[in-house]
Amino acid sequence: MATQLVIYSAHVILLVLLWLLAYTEVVPLVSYLPEYARCLVNYAPIIAVILLGLYAAATVIHGVCTFNDCANAKAELLAEIQEARKELKQKKIID
Amino acid sequence: MAPVVPNYSIILPTFEEKENLPICVWLIEKHLKEISYEIIIVDDASPDGTQEVARNLQKEYGEDKIVIKPRAGKLGLGTAYSHGLSFARGQFIILMDADLSHHPKFIPEMIALQQKYKLDIVTGTRYKDGGGVSGWDIKRKTISKGANFLAQFLLNPGVSDLTGSFRLYKKEILAKLIAESVSKGYVFQMEMMFRAKKAGYRIGEVPISFVDRFFGESKLGSQEIVDYATGLLYLFAFVW
């Protein structure tokens, strides 16, 4: 087994190498592409970072919006605490 | 009467929980009627009289059920667990907080899930299938979700709630995980779960509703956030 860092690095390095092959035109990918797509290839790393950031932000915002507040759990617990205090006082465990 | 060896040992680390501890024990007693268990209270020399209350509870519920194993001072959570563990008679250990944020009604669900799938660990989750938190404002929710996203993204642990501390473990597995884990605080819980996953243990999840403490302070400052981030990077870069 490897650390997560090693696993992630392996993926990132592979992607960077593929991109470099296209960017430096060692593989003549760009020449087959229309003008606007060349721009996409050139800026691919920046686009990837931006997309990752958007994904992170969207996930966190979605998580906060759908956060389960469980108000019932609190009400139920408060009722149980009342009951517990009464019985514990009777048994002289608490004052 | 011969002492009955309990199947489950509940370890409750306490520090200044005079208010909460008796209610917590009462709730355990109420919701675990059918289950053979003991409660091991590891109190870190609380000045507020937590141990007196613990002794009152022991008189009421019996020395077989309430085991008090205090320590000389505030020595940290990891060592509190291993201290409690060294006295545990059950095959399974349940870790929970005594501050009423973890409701004992979920313990029978954890036990049932463990038995059904012969699991090594069952963890409570606040982030899945009806689990949730009561009493958090939007800032706390954002920090929590952000921290959880980072952990999920970097560690890919296959468990939705890494920092929770309401869990059931097979005894020998908990002992092994505690011995291996070096982190403190929130990160300690995360490290144990991450190592468990890496070791290939069978882990299940039970949704829990977490009611943030209303007696006493719940701490989350910038120091906690820095500790969390460095702990996460440690797990990401150095643990395999």
Short mmCIF file of C-alpha atoms in Angstrom, two decimals:
data_model
loop_
_atom_site.label_atom_id
_atom_site.label_comp_id
_atom_site.label_asym_id
_atom_site.label_seq_id
_atom_site.Cartn_x
_atom_site.Cartn_y
_atom_site.Cartn_z
CA MET A 1 0.00 0.00 0.00
CA ALA A 2 1.06 3.56 -0.69
CA THR A 3 0.14 6.80 0.98
CA GLN A 4 -2.66 8.85 -0.52
CA LEU A 5 -0.05 11.39 -1.59
CA VAL A 6 1.75 8.80 -3.72
CA ILE A 7 -1.51 7.57 -5.24
CA TYR A 8 -2.62 11.10 -6.10
CA SER A 9 0.81 12.12 -7.42
CA ALA A 10 0.83 9.17 -9.78
CA HIS A 11 -2.46 10.32 -11.31
CA VAL A 12 -1.47 13.98 -11.49
CA ILE A 13 1.94 13.26 -13.02
CA LEU A 14 0.35 11.08 -15.70
CA LEU A 15 -2.15 13.80 -16.60
CA VAL A 16 0.57 16.47 -16.67
CA LEU A 17 2.69 14.33 -18.99
CA LEU A 18 -0.23 13.80 -21.38
CA TRP A 19 -0.91 17.51 -21.37
CA LEU A 20 2.77 18.34 -22.01
CA LEU A 21 2.79 15.99 -25.00
CA ALA A 22 -0.12 17.91 -26.50
CA TYR A 23 1.07 21.36 -25.42
CA THR A 24 4.59 21.00 -26.80
CA GLU A 25 3.10 19.38 -29.94
CA VAL A 26 5.25 16.28 -29.56
CA VAL A 27 1.94 14.62 -30.29
CA PRO A 28 0.44 16.80 -33.03
CA LEU A 29 -3.01 16.85 -31.44
CA VAL A 30 -3.42 20.60 -31.55
CA SER A 31 -2.97 20.85 -35.30
CA TYR A 32 -6.10 18.71 -35.82
CA LEU A 33 -8.20 20.89 -33.57
CA PRO A 34 -10.14 24.04 -34.47
CA GLU A 35 -8.84 27.36 -33.14
CA TYR A 36 -11.03 27.63 -30.02
CA ALA A 37 -10.13 24.10 -28.89
CA ARG A 38 -6.42 24.91 -29.02
CA CYS A 39 -7.00 27.51 -26.41
CA LEU A 40 -8.70 24.87 -24.23
CA VAL A 41 -5.67 22.59 -24.54
CA ASN A 42 -3.25 25.39 -23.69
CA TYR A 43 -5.16 26.42 -20.58
CA ALA A 44 -6.22 22.91 -19.55
CA PRO A 45 -4.33 22.90 -16.20
CA ILE A 46 -5.86 26.23 -15.16
CA ILE A 47 -9.31 25.09 -16.26
CA ALA A 48 -8.88 21.88 -14.28
CA VAL A 49 -7.98 23.80 -11.12
CA ILE A 50 -10.96 26.14 -11.57
CA LEU A 51 -13.33 23.21 -12.12
CA LEU A 52 -11.99 21.48 -9.03
CA GLY A 53 -12.57 24.65 -7.02
CA LEU A 54 -16.13 24.96 -8.33
CA TYR A 55 -16.78 21.31 -7.50
CA ALA A 56 -15.49 21.83 -3.96
CA ALA A 57 -17.56 24.98 -3.45
CA ALA A 58 -20.69 23.38 -4.90
CA THR A 59 -20.29 20.30 -2.69
CA VAL A 60 -19.85 22.36 0.48
CA ILE A 61 -22.73 24.75 -0.36
CA HIS A 62 -25.01 21.83 -1.18
CA GLY A 63 -24.01 20.15 2.06
CA VAL A 64 -24.74 23.24 4.13
CA CYS A 65 -28.11 23.80 2.42
CA THR A 66 -29.24 20.22 2.90
CA PHE A 67 -27.83 19.97 6.42
CA ASN A 68 -30.21 17.96 8.60
CA ASP A 69 -30.96 20.07 11.65
CA CYS A 70 -32.82 17.36 13.59
CA ALA A 71 -34.81 19.70 15.81
CA ASN A 72 -36.90 16.75 17.00
CA ALA A 73 -33.84 15.06 18.44
CA LYS A 74 -33.17 18.05 20.65
CA ALA A 75 -36.78 18.33 21.85
CA GLU A 76 -36.87 14.61 22.58
CA LEU A 77 -33.59 14.77 24.46
CA LEU A 78 -34.73 17.75 26.55
CA ALA A 79 -37.85 15.83 27.58
CA GLU A 80 -35.74 12.81 28.53
CA ILE A 81 -33.39 15.01 30.55
CA GLN A 82 -36.35 16.31 32.59
CA GLU A 83 -37.48 12.78 33.26
CA ALA A 84 -33.94 11.68 34.15
CA ARG A 85 -33.40 14.58 36.58
CA LYS A 86 -36.64 13.77 38.39
CA GLU A 87 -35.75 10.13 38.85
CA LEU A 88 -32.10 10.79 39.72
CA LYS A 89 -33.18 13.26 42.40
CA GLN A 90 -35.60 10.75 43.88
CA LYS A 91 -32.78 8.22 44.05
CA LYS A 92 -30.54 10.89 45.61
CA ILE A 93 -27.88 10.50 42.92
CA ILE A 94 -27.97 14.24 42.16
CA ASP A 95 -29.24 17.15 44.26
CA MET B 1 -24.31 -14.40 42.61
CA ALA B 2 -21.40 -14.87 40.21
CA PRO B 3 -20.50 -11.71 38.31
CA VAL B 4 -21.78 -11.78 34.77
CA VAL B 5 -19.19 -10.90 32.15
CA PRO B 6 -20.73 -8.19 29.97
CA ASN B 7 -20.66 -8.39 26.18
CA TYR B 8 -20.26 -4.67 25.68
CA SER B 9 -18.03 -2.20 27.46
CA ILE B 10 -18.97 1.45 27.10
CA ILE B 11 -16.01 3.74 27.73
CA LEU B 12 -16.96 7.23 28.89
CA PRO B 13 -14.04 9.64 29.21
CA THR B 14 -15.11 12.53 31.42
CA PHE B 15 -13.77 15.89 32.48
CA GLU B 16 -16.14 18.16 34.40
CA GLU B 17 -19.28 16.29 33.42
CA LYS B 18 -21.03 16.39 36.79
CA GLU B 19 -24.26 17.59 35.12
CA ASN B 20 -24.21 15.33 32.10
CA LEU B 21 -22.75 12.06 33.38
CA PRO B 22 -25.73 10.93 35.54
CA ILE B 23 -28.17 11.73 32.73
CA CYS B 24 -25.97 9.93 30.22
CA VAL B 25 -25.86 6.83 32.43
CA TRP B 26 -29.62 7.04 33.01
CA LEU B 27 -30.19 7.17 29.24
CA ILE B 28 -27.90 4.20 28.66
CA GLU B 29 -29.78 2.26 31.34
CA LYS B 30 -33.10 3.21 29.72
CA HIS B 31 -32.20 2.28 26.15
CA LEU B 32 -30.00 -0.78 26.75
CA LYS B 33 -32.30 -2.85 28.95
CA GLU B 34 -31.92 -5.98 26.82
CA ILE B 35 -28.16 -5.72 26.47
CA SER B 36 -25.40 -7.03 28.71
CA TYR B 37 -23.03 -4.13 29.22
CA GLU B 38 -20.77 -2.27 31.60
CA ILE B 39 -19.88 1.42 31.72
CA ILE B 40 -16.26 2.34 32.34
CA ILE B 41 -15.94 5.94 33.51
CA VAL B 42 -12.47 7.36 32.94
CA ASP B 43 -12.45 10.65 34.79
CA ASP B 44 -9.44 12.93 34.48
CA ALA B 45 -9.48 14.32 38.04
CA SER B 46 -12.42 16.67 37.42
CA PRO B 47 -12.50 19.36 40.11
CA ASP B 48 -16.32 19.70 39.86
CA GLY B 49 -17.19 16.45 41.68
CA THR B 50 -17.82 14.23 38.64
CA GLN B 51 -16.34 11.29 40.55
CA GLU B 52 -18.70 11.75 43.49
CA VAL B 53 -21.63 11.58 41.13
CA ALA B 54 -20.04 8.53 39.51
CA ARG B 55 -19.84 6.81 42.90
CA ASN B 56 -23.50 7.60 43.56
CA LEU B 57 -24.34 6.01 40.22
CA GLN B 58 -22.24 2.99 41.14
CA LYS B 59 -24.20 2.53 44.38
CA GLU B 60 -27.46 2.70 42.49
CA TYR B 61 -26.67 0.54 39.48
CA GLY B 62 -24.01 -1.78 40.95
CA GLU B 63 -20.25 -2.21 40.72
CA ASP B 64 -20.63 -4.73 37.94
CA LYS B 65 -22.30 -2.17 35.74
CA ILE B 66 -20.52 1.05 36.68
CA VAL B 67 -16.75 0.77 36.76
CA ILE B 68 -14.83 3.88 37.83
CA LYS B 69 -11.21 4.16 36.68
CA PRO B 70 -10.05 7.72 37.32
CA ARG B 71 -6.72 9.20 36.28
CA ALA B 72 -4.48 11.75 37.94
CA GLY B 73 -5.04 14.59 35.46
CA LYS B 74 -6.08 15.67 32.01
CA LEU B 75 -4.06 13.26 29.89
CA GLY B 76 -5.81 13.27 26.53
CA LEU B 77 -8.44 11.26 24.75
CA GLY B 78 -6.33 8.51 23.17
CA THR B 79 -4.82 7.47 26.47
CA ALA B 80 -8.24 7.72 28.17
CA TYR B 81 -9.53 5.13 25.72
CA SER B 82 -6.58 2.80 26.22
CA HIS B 83 -6.85 3.23 30.00
CA GLY B 84 -10.54 2.31 29.88
CA LEU B 85 -9.84 -0.49 27.43
CA SER B 86 -7.35 -2.14 29.79
CA PHE B 87 -10.21 -2.76 32.25
CA ALA B 88 -12.88 -3.66 29.70
CA ARG B 89 -14.42 -7.11 30.03
CA GLY B 90 -16.65 -6.97 26.96
CA GLN B 91 -15.69 -8.35 23.54
CA PHE B 92 -16.97 -5.16 22.01
CA ILE B 93 -16.17 -1.61 23.02
CA ILE B 94 -18.45 1.36 22.56
CA LEU B 95 -16.85 4.80 22.58
CA MET B 96 -19.08 7.79 23.15
CA ASP B 97 -19.01 11.25 24.69
CA ALA B 98 -20.66 11.74 28.06
CA ASP B 99 -21.87 15.25 27.19
CA LEU B 100 -25.27 14.05 25.83
CA SER B 101 -24.35 14.86 22.24
CA HIS B 102 -24.37 11.10 21.57
CA HIS B 103 -27.69 9.48 22.36
CA PRO B 104 -27.49 5.90 23.69
CA LYS B 105 -30.63 4.95 21.72
CA PHE B 106 -28.36 4.42 18.72
CA ILE B 107 -26.28 1.76 20.48
CA PRO B 108 -28.83 -1.06 19.89
CA GLU B 109 -28.84 -0.11 16.19
CA MET B 110 -25.06 -0.29 16.07
CA ILE B 111 -25.11 -3.68 17.77
CA ALA B 112 -27.76 -5.00 15.38
CA LEU B 113 -25.79 -3.84 12.33
CA GLN B 114 -22.59 -5.37 13.69
CA GLN B 115 -24.31 -8.71 14.24
CA LYS B 116 -26.06 -8.71 10.88
CA TYR B 117 -22.91 -8.21 8.81
CA LYS B 118 -20.27 -9.46 11.29
CA LEU B 119 -18.59 -6.07 11.18
CA ASP B 120 -15.36 -5.06 12.90
CA ILE B 121 -16.43 -1.44 13.44
CA VAL B 122 -19.73 0.42 13.38
CA THR B 123 -19.51 4.18 13.34
CA GLY B 124 -22.21 6.76 13.92
CA THR B 125 -22.57 9.18 11.03
CA ARG B 126 -23.96 12.70 11.05
CA TYR B 127 -23.63 13.04 7.29
CA LYS B 128 -25.72 10.26 5.77
CA ASP B 129 -29.20 8.75 5.54
CA GLY B 130 -31.06 10.85 8.08
CA GLY B 131 -28.13 11.55 10.38
CA GLY B 132 -27.72 15.18 11.40
CA VAL B 133 -26.75 17.77 13.94
CA SER B 134 -28.86 19.97 16.16
CA GLY B 135 -27.68 23.34 17.41
CA TRP B 136 -25.16 24.42 14.77
CA ASP B 137 -25.22 27.83 13.10
CA ILE B 138 -24.34 28.37 9.45
CA LYS B 139 -20.68 29.06 10.20
CA ARG B 140 -20.28 25.83 12.13
CA LYS B 141 -22.06 23.89 9.39
CA THR B 142 -19.81 25.39 6.71
CA ILE B 143 -16.63 24.59 8.62
CA SER B 144 -17.85 21.08 9.28
CA LYS B 145 -18.86 20.43 5.68
CA GLY B 146 -15.65 22.00 4.37
CA ALA B 147 -13.51 19.92 6.70
CA ASN B 148 -15.42 16.81 5.76
CA PHE B 149 -15.11 17.54 2.04
CA LEU B 150 -11.34 17.92 2.36
CA ALA B 151 -11.04 14.68 4.28
CA GLN B 152 -13.25 12.80 1.83
CA PHE B 153 -11.36 14.19 -1.14
CA LEU B 154 -7.85 13.61 0.20
CA LEU B 155 -8.31 10.36 2.09
CA ASN B 156 -11.13 8.72 0.15
CA PRO B 157 -12.00 6.72 3.25
CA GLY B 158 -15.31 5.15 2.25
CA VAL B 159 -16.84 6.34 5.53
CA SER B 160 -18.99 9.47 5.60
CA ASP B 161 -18.19 10.71 9.12
CA LEU B 162 -14.50 10.54 9.94
CA THR B 163 -14.32 12.80 12.97
CA GLY B 164 -17.22 11.40 14.95
CA SER B 165 -16.44 9.69 18.23
CA PHE B 166 -19.56 7.54 18.66
CA ARG B 167 -18.45 4.11 17.55
CA LEU B 168 -18.51 0.42 18.29
CA TYR B 169 -15.31 -1.58 17.88
CA LYS B 170 -14.21 -5.16 18.30
CA LYS B 171 -11.98 -4.99 21.32
CA GLU B 172 -8.70 -6.24 19.83
CA ILE B 173 -9.13 -4.04 16.76
CA LEU B 174 -9.62 -0.94 18.87
CA ALA B 175 -6.52 -1.81 20.88
CA LYS B 176 -4.49 -2.14 17.69
CA LEU B 177 -5.82 1.12 16.19
CA ILE B 178 -5.17 3.08 19.38
CA ALA B 179 -1.62 1.75 19.53
CA GLU B 180 -0.95 2.80 15.91
CA SER B 181 -2.58 6.21 15.99
CA VAL B 182 -0.53 9.22 17.02
CA SER B 183 -2.84 12.21 16.42
CA LYS B 184 -4.77 14.21 18.98
CA GLY B 185 -8.35 15.43 19.30
CA TYR B 186 -10.61 15.28 16.25
CA VAL B 187 -7.78 13.98 14.11
CA PHE B 188 -7.33 11.00 16.42
CA GLN B 189 -10.83 9.75 15.53
CA MET B 190 -10.08 10.35 11.86
CA GLU B 191 -6.75 8.55 12.03
CA MET B 192 -8.27 5.47 13.67
CA MET B 193 -10.95 5.25 10.98
CA PHE B 194 -8.49 5.89 8.14
CA ARG B 195 -6.12 3.21 9.41
CA ALA B 196 -9.05 0.83 9.87
CA LYS B 197 -10.08 1.34 6.27
CA LYS B 198 -6.51 0.94 5.00
CA ALA B 199 -6.20 -2.27 7.01
CA GLY B 200 -9.33 -3.58 5.30
CA TYR B 201 -11.57 -3.94 8.34
CA ARG B 202 -15.28 -4.29 7.80
CA ILE B 203 -16.96 -1.02 8.72
CA GLY B 204 -20.65 -0.13 8.90
CA GLU B 205 -22.44 3.17 9.51
CA VAL B 206 -25.49 4.06 11.57
CA PRO B 207 -27.06 7.51 11.08
CA ILE B 208 -27.11 9.45 14.33
CA SER B 209 -28.60 12.76 15.38
CA PHE B 210 -25.91 14.71 17.18
CA VAL B 211 -27.24 17.24 19.66
CA ASP B 212 -24.48 19.74 20.36
CA ARG B 213 -23.89 20.20 24.05
CA PHE B 214 -25.98 22.76 25.88
CA PHE B 215 -24.24 22.39 29.24
CA GLY B 216 -20.67 23.61 28.99
CA GLU B 217 -18.60 24.79 26.06
CA SER B 218 -18.24 23.16 22.69
CA LYS B 219 -14.91 24.25 21.37
CA LEU B 220 -14.03 25.03 17.78
CA GLY B 221 -11.50 27.83 17.41
CA SER B 222 -8.80 28.61 14.90
CA GLN B 223 -6.39 26.35 16.82
CA GLU B 224 -8.72 23.37 16.23
CA ILE B 225 -8.88 24.20 12.54
CA VAL B 226 -5.09 24.42 12.21
CA ASP B 227 -4.70 21.12 14.10
CA TYR B 228 -7.26 19.53 11.83
CA ALA B 229 -5.52 20.70 8.65
CA THR B 230 -2.06 19.56 9.75
CA GLY B 231 -3.48 16.26 10.97
CA LEU B 232 -5.21 15.70 7.67
CA LEU B 233 -2.02 16.42 5.72
CA TYR B 234 -0.12 14.02 7.96
CA LEU B 235 -2.61 11.24 7.16
CA PHE B 236 -2.53 12.15 3.47
CA ALA B 237 1.24 12.19 3.12
CA PHE B 238 2.61 9.75 5.67
CA VAL B 239 0.12 7.00 6.49
CA TRP B 240 -0.23 3.86 4.42
#
